[in-house]
Coordinates of C-alpha atoms in Angstrom, one line a residue:
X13 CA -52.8 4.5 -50.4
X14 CA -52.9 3.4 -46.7
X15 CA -51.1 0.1 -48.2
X16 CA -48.6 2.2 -49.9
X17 CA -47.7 4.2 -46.6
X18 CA -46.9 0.7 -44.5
X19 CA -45.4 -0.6 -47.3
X20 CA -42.8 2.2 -47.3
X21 CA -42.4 2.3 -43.3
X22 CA -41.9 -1.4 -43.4
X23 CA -39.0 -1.0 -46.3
X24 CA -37.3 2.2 -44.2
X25 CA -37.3 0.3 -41.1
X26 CA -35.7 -2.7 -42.5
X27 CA -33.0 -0.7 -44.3
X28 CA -32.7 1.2 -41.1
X29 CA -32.0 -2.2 -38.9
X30 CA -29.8 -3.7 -42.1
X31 CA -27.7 -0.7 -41.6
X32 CA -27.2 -0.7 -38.4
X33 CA -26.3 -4.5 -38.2
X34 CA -23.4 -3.2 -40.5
X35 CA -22.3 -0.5 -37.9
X36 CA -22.3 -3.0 -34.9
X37 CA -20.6 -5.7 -36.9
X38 CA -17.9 -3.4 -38.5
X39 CA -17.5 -1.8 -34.4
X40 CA -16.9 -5.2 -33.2
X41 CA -13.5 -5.8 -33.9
X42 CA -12.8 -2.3 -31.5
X43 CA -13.7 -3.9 -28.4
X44 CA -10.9 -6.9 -29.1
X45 CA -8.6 -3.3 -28.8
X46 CA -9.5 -2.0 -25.3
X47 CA -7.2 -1.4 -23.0
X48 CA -6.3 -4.3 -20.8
X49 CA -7.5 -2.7 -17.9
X50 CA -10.7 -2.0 -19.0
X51 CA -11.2 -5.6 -19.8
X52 CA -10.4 -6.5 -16.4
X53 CA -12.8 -3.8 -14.8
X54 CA -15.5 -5.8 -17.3
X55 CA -14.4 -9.0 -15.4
X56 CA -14.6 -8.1 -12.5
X57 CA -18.2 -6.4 -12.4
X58 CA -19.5 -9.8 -14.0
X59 CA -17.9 -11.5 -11.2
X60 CA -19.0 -9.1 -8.8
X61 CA -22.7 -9.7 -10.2
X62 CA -21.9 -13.7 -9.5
X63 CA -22.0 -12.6 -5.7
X64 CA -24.8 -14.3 -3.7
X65 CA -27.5 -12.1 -2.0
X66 CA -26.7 -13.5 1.3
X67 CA -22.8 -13.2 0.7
X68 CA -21.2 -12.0 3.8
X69 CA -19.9 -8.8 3.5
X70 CA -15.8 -8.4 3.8
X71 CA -14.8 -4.4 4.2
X72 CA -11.1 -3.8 3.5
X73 CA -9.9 -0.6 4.9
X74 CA -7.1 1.4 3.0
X75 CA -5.4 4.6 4.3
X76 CA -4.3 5.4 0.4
X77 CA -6.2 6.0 -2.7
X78 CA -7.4 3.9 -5.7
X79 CA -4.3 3.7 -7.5
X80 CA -1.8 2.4 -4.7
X81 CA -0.2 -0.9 -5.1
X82 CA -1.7 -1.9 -1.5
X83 CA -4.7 -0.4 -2.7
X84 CA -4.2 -2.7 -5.9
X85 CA -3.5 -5.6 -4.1
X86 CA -6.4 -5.2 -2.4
X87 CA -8.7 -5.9 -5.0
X88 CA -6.8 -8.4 -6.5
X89 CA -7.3 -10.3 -3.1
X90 CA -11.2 -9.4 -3.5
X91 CA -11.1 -11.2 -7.1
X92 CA -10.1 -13.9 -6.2
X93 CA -11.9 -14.7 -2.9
X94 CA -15.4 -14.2 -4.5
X95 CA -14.2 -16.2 -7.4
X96 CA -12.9 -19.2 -5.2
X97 CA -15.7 -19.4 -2.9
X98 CA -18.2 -18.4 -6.0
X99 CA -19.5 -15.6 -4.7
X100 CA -20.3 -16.6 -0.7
X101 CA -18.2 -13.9 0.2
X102 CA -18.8 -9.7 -0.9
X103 CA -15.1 -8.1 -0.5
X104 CA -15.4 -4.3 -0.4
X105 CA -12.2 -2.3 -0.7
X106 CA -12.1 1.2 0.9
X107 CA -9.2 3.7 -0.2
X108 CA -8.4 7.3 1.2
X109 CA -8.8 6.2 5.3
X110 CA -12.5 6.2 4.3
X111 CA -13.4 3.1 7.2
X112 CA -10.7 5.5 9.4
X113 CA -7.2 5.8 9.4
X114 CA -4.8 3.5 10.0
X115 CA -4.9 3.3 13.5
X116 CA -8.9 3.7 13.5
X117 CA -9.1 0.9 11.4
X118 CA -6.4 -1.5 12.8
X119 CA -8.1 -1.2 16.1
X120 CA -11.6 -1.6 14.9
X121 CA -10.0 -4.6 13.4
X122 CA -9.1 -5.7 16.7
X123 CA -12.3 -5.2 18.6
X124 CA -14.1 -6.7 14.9
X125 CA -16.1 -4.3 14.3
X126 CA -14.3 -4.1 11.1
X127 CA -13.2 -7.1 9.1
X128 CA -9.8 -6.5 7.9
X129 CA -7.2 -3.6 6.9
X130 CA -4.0 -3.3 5.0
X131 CA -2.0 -1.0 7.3
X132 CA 1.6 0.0 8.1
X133 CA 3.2 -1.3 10.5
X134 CA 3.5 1.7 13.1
X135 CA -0.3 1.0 14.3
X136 CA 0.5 -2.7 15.4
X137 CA 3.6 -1.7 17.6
X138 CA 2.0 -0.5 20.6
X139 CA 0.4 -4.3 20.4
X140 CA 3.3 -6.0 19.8
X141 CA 6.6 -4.5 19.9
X142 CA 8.8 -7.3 17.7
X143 CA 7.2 -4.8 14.7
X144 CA 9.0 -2.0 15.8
X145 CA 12.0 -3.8 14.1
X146 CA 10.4 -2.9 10.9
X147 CA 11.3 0.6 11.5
X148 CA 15.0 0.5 12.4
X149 CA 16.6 2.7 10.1
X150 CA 18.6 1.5 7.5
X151 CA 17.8 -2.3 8.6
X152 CA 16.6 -3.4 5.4
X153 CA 19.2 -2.7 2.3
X154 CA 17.1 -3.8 -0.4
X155 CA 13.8 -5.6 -1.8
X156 CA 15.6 -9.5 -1.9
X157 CA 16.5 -8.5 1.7
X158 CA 12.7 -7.8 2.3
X159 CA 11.4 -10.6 0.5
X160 CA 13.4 -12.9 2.5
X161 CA 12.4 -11.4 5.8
X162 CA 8.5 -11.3 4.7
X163 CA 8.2 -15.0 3.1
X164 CA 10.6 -16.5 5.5
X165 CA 10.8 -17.8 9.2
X166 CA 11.3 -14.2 10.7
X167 CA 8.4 -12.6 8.8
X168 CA 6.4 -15.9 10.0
X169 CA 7.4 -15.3 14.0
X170 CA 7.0 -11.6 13.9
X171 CA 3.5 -12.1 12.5
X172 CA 1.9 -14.6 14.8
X173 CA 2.6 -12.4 17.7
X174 CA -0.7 -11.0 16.5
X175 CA -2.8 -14.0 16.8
X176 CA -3.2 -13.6 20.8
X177 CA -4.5 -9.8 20.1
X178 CA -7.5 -10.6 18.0
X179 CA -5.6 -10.0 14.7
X180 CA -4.1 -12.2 12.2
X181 CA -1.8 -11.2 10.0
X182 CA -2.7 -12.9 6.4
X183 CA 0.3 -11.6 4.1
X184 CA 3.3 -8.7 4.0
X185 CA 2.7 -6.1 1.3
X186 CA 5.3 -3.6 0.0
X187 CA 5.3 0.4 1.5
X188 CA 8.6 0.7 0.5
X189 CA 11.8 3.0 0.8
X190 CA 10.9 6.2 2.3
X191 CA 12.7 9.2 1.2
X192 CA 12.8 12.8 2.5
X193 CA 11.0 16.0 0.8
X194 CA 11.0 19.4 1.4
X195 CA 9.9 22.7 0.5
X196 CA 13.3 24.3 2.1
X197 CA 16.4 23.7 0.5
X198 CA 18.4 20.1 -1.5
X199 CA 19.4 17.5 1.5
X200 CA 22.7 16.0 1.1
X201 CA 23.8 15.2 4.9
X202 CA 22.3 15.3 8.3
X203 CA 23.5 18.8 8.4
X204 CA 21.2 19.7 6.3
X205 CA 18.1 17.9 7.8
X206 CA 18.8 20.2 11.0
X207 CA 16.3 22.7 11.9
X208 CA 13.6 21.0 9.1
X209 CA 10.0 20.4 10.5
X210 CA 9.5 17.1 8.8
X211 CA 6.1 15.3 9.6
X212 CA 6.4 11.6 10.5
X213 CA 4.3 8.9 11.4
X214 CA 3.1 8.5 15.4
X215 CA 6.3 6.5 15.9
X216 CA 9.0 6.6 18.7
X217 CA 11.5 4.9 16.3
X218 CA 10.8 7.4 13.4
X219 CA 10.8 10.6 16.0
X220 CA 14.2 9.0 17.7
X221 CA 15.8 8.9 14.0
X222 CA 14.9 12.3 13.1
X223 CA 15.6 13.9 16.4
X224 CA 19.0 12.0 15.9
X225 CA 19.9 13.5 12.7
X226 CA 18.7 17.4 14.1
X227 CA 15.5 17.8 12.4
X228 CA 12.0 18.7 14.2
X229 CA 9.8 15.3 13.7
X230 CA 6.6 16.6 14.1
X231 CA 3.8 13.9 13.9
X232 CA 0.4 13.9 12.3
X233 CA -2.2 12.2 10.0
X234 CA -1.8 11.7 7.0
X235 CA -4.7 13.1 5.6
X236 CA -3.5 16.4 7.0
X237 CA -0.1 16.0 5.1
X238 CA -0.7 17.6 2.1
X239 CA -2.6 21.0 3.5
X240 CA 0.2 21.4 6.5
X241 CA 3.0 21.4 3.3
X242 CA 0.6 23.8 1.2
X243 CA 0.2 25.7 4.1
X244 CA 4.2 26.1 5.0
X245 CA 3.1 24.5 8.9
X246 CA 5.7 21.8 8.4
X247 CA 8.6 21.7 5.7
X248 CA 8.8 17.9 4.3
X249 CA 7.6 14.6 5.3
X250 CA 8.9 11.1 4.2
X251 CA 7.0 8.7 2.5
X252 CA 8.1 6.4 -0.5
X253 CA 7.9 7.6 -4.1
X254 CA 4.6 6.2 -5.0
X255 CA 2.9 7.8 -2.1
X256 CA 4.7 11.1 -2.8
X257 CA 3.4 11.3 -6.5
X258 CA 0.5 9.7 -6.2
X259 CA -0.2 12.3 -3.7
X260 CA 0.6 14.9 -5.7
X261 CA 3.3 15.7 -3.1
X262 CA 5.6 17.5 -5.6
X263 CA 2.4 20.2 -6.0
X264 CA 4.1 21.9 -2.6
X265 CA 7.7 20.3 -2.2
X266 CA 10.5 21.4 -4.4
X267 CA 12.8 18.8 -3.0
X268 CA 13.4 14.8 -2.5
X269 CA 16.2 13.4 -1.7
X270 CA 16.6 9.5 -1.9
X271 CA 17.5 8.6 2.2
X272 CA 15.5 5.4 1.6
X273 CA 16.0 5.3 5.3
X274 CA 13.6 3.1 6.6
X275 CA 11.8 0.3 4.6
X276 CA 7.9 -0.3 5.4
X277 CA 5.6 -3.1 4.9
X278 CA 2.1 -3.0 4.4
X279 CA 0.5 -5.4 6.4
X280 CA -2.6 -7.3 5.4
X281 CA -4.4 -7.8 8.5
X282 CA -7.8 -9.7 9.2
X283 CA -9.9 -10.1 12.6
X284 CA -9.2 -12.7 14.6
X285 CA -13.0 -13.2 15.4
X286 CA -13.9 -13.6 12.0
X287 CA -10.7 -15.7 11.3
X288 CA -11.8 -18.6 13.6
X289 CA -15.2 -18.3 12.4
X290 CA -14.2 -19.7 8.8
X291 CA -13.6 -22.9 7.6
X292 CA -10.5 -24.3 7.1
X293 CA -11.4 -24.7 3.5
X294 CA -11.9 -20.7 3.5
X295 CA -9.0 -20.4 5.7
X296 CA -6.5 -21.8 2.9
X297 CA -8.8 -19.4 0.0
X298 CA -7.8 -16.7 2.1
X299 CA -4.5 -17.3 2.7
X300 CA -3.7 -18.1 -0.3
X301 CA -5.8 -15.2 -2.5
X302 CA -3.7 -12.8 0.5
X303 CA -0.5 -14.0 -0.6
X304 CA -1.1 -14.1 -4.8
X305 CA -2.4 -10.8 -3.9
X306 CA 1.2 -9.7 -2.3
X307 CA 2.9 -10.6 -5.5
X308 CA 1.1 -8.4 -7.4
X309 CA 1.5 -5.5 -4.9
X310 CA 5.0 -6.0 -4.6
X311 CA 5.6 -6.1 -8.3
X312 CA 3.6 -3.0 -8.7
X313 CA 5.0 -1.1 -6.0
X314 CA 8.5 -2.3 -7.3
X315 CA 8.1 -0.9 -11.0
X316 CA 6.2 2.5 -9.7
X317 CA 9.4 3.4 -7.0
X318 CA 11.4 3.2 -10.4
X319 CA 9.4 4.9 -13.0
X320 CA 7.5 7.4 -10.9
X321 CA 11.2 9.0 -10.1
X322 CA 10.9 10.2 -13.7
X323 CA 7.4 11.7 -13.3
X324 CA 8.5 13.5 -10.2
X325 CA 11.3 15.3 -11.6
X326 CA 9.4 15.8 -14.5
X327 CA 6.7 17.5 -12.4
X328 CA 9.9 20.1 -11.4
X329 CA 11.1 18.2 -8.1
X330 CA 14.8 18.6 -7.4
X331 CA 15.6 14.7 -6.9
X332 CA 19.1 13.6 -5.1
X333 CA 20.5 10.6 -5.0
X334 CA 22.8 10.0 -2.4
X335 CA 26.7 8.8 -3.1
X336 CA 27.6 5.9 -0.9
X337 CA 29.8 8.3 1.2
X338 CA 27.4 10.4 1.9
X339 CA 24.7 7.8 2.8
X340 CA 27.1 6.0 5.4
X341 CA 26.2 9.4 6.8
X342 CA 22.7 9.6 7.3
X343 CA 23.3 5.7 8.3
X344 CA 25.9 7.1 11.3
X345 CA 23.9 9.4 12.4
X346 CA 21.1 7.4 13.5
X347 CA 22.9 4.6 14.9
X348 CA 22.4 5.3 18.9
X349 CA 18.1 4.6 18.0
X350 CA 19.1 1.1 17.8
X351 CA 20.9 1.4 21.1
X352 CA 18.1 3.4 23.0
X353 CA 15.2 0.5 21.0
X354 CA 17.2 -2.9 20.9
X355 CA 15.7 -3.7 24.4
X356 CA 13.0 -3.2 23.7
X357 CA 12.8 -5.1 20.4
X358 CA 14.5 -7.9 21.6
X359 CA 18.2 -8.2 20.9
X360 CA 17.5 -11.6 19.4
X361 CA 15.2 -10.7 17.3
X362 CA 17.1 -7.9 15.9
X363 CA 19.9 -10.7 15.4
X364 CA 17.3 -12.8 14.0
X365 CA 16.3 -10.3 11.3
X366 CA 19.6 -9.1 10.6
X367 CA 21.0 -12.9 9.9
X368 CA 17.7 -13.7 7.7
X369 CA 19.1 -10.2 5.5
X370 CA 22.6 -11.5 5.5
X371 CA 21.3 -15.0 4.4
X372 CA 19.8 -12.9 1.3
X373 CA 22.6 -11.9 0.0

């Protein structure tokens, strides 16, 4: 009888593991149908278990969230450093100002007690004033313009004006256009920026334009952003149209208009402790991963500022685009900031910069 019992057990449990060797086999196929990006997340956490004990820990401080192009870029960089130098290196990415924010970071950076950051270019200009050129208004017309300012000779001497601060500037990301929103009324023409409490960055440039065109620049964090708009303490900000909708900007402003006043790089920044502590050998991984990594930010940041337009009127934002006419305006408006800067700058710089844009064309 006993015989009969494990007989019987024996027969279930083999029909039991036959049939589910049929279930895997016929699921199979479905994993050859996941979404791309899951496949990649797979990737990278086998790579990321390829990572030596005693890799030296990298921590890359982002002021924006997980789904940022800089943010992206970021950890396209961190793929391909551990993969390069087969794991001797542990990149961590930080988003949402989680190491600090921008300026924190950048000046952590400095003192290296943090190893790198991708930051605007506001924080670096108290260090080194030839990036306050970055935030002329209306300097940079369009992306060829600021490709050929970032990969070229001018984005090259602007950048190694860092190297006697204890940074070094590895590659130029993409911020983008920024354009105006507000909670208040449609903005056509200066005249109807006046009297708006529009937060900007910490930025003489940025406050001189705004004051210029009769608004009331008021600066602040920009973790504080959202809650000052919910909260009616400013009207608008300006930020480009990733950062708006990824932020969920259009939750509290009913308006953007398309200024695309000022174009902003993100800057990819590394301590220049740790910098002359690697090899050269790691020196040209680095380089190189920063700069594959700046493609793919720039491409990404490039399709969101087009498609994300969509999304943001479809959320119920009020989006205007400006007519040349009335663009030449905004563009008039602000022209004594390069008089009261240009000094400062450097006029040949500025000439520099400008001639590099022309060259573009």
């Amino acid at each position: 009888m006993k015989k009969k019992v494990v007989s019987l057990v024996l027969v279930s449990m083999m029909t039991a593991s036959l049939f589910t060797g049929c279930l895997s086999s016929k699921q199979a196929p479905a994993t050859k149908e996941e979404p791309k990006q899951e496949a990649k997340q797979e990737a990278k956490q086998e790579q990321k278990a390829e990572v030596k004990k005693d890799a030296k820990i990298i921590k890359i401080s982002n002021g924006i969230n997980e789904q940022h192009p800089a943010y992206l870029g970021s950890k396209e960089f961190e793929r391909i450093v551990e993969e390069k130098t087969d794991g001797r290196y542990d990149i961590q990415v930080y988003a949402n100002a989680q190491l600090g924010d921008d300026v924190k970071a950048t000046q952590d950076v400095k003192m290296g007690t943090l190893e790198m950051v991708v930051t605007s270019a506001s924080p670096l200009t108290g260090m080194a004033k030839e990036f306050m050129v970055f935030d002329l208004p209306f300097i940079v017309p369009n992306t060829k313009a600021a490709d050929a300012i970032f990969d070229g000779p001018v984005g090259k001497k602007i950048g190694d004006t860092l190297d006697s601060k204890g940074i070094h500037l590895l590659a130029y990301y993409e911020n983008g256009f920024r354009n105006l929103t507000n909670s208040a009324k449609e903005v056509k023409s200066p005249e109807d920026v006046k009297g708006l409490k529009i937060r900007t960055m910490e930025n003489p440039i940025h406050l001189a334009a705004w004051k210029a065109m009769g608004a009331n620049p008021t600066p602040m964090p920009f973790s504080e952003v959202f809650t000052a708009m919910q909260q009616h303490t400013i009207d608008g900000q300006e930020n480009p149209v990733p950062t708006i909708n990824l932020n969920k900007f259009y939750e509290v402003q009913k308006y953007m208009t398309m200024t695309g006043h000022v174009y902003g790089p993100h800057i990819m920044l590394i301590s220049g402790k740790l910098w002359e502590s690697l090899s050269d050998e790691d020196k040209k991984i680095f380089e190189e991963a920063a700069q594959e990594s700046a493609k793919l930010n720039r491409a990404k940041n490039r399709e969101m500022s087009e498609s994300m337009v969509a999304d943001l009127k479809a959320a119920g934002m009020t989006v205007t685009e400006l007519t040349p006419e009335q663009q030449k305006a905004f563009q008039d408006a602000v022209q004594p900031v390069y008089t009261q800067f240009e000094n400062e700058i450097g006029k040949e710089l500025i000439a520099e910069f400008k001639a590099a844009i022309e060259a573009a064309k």
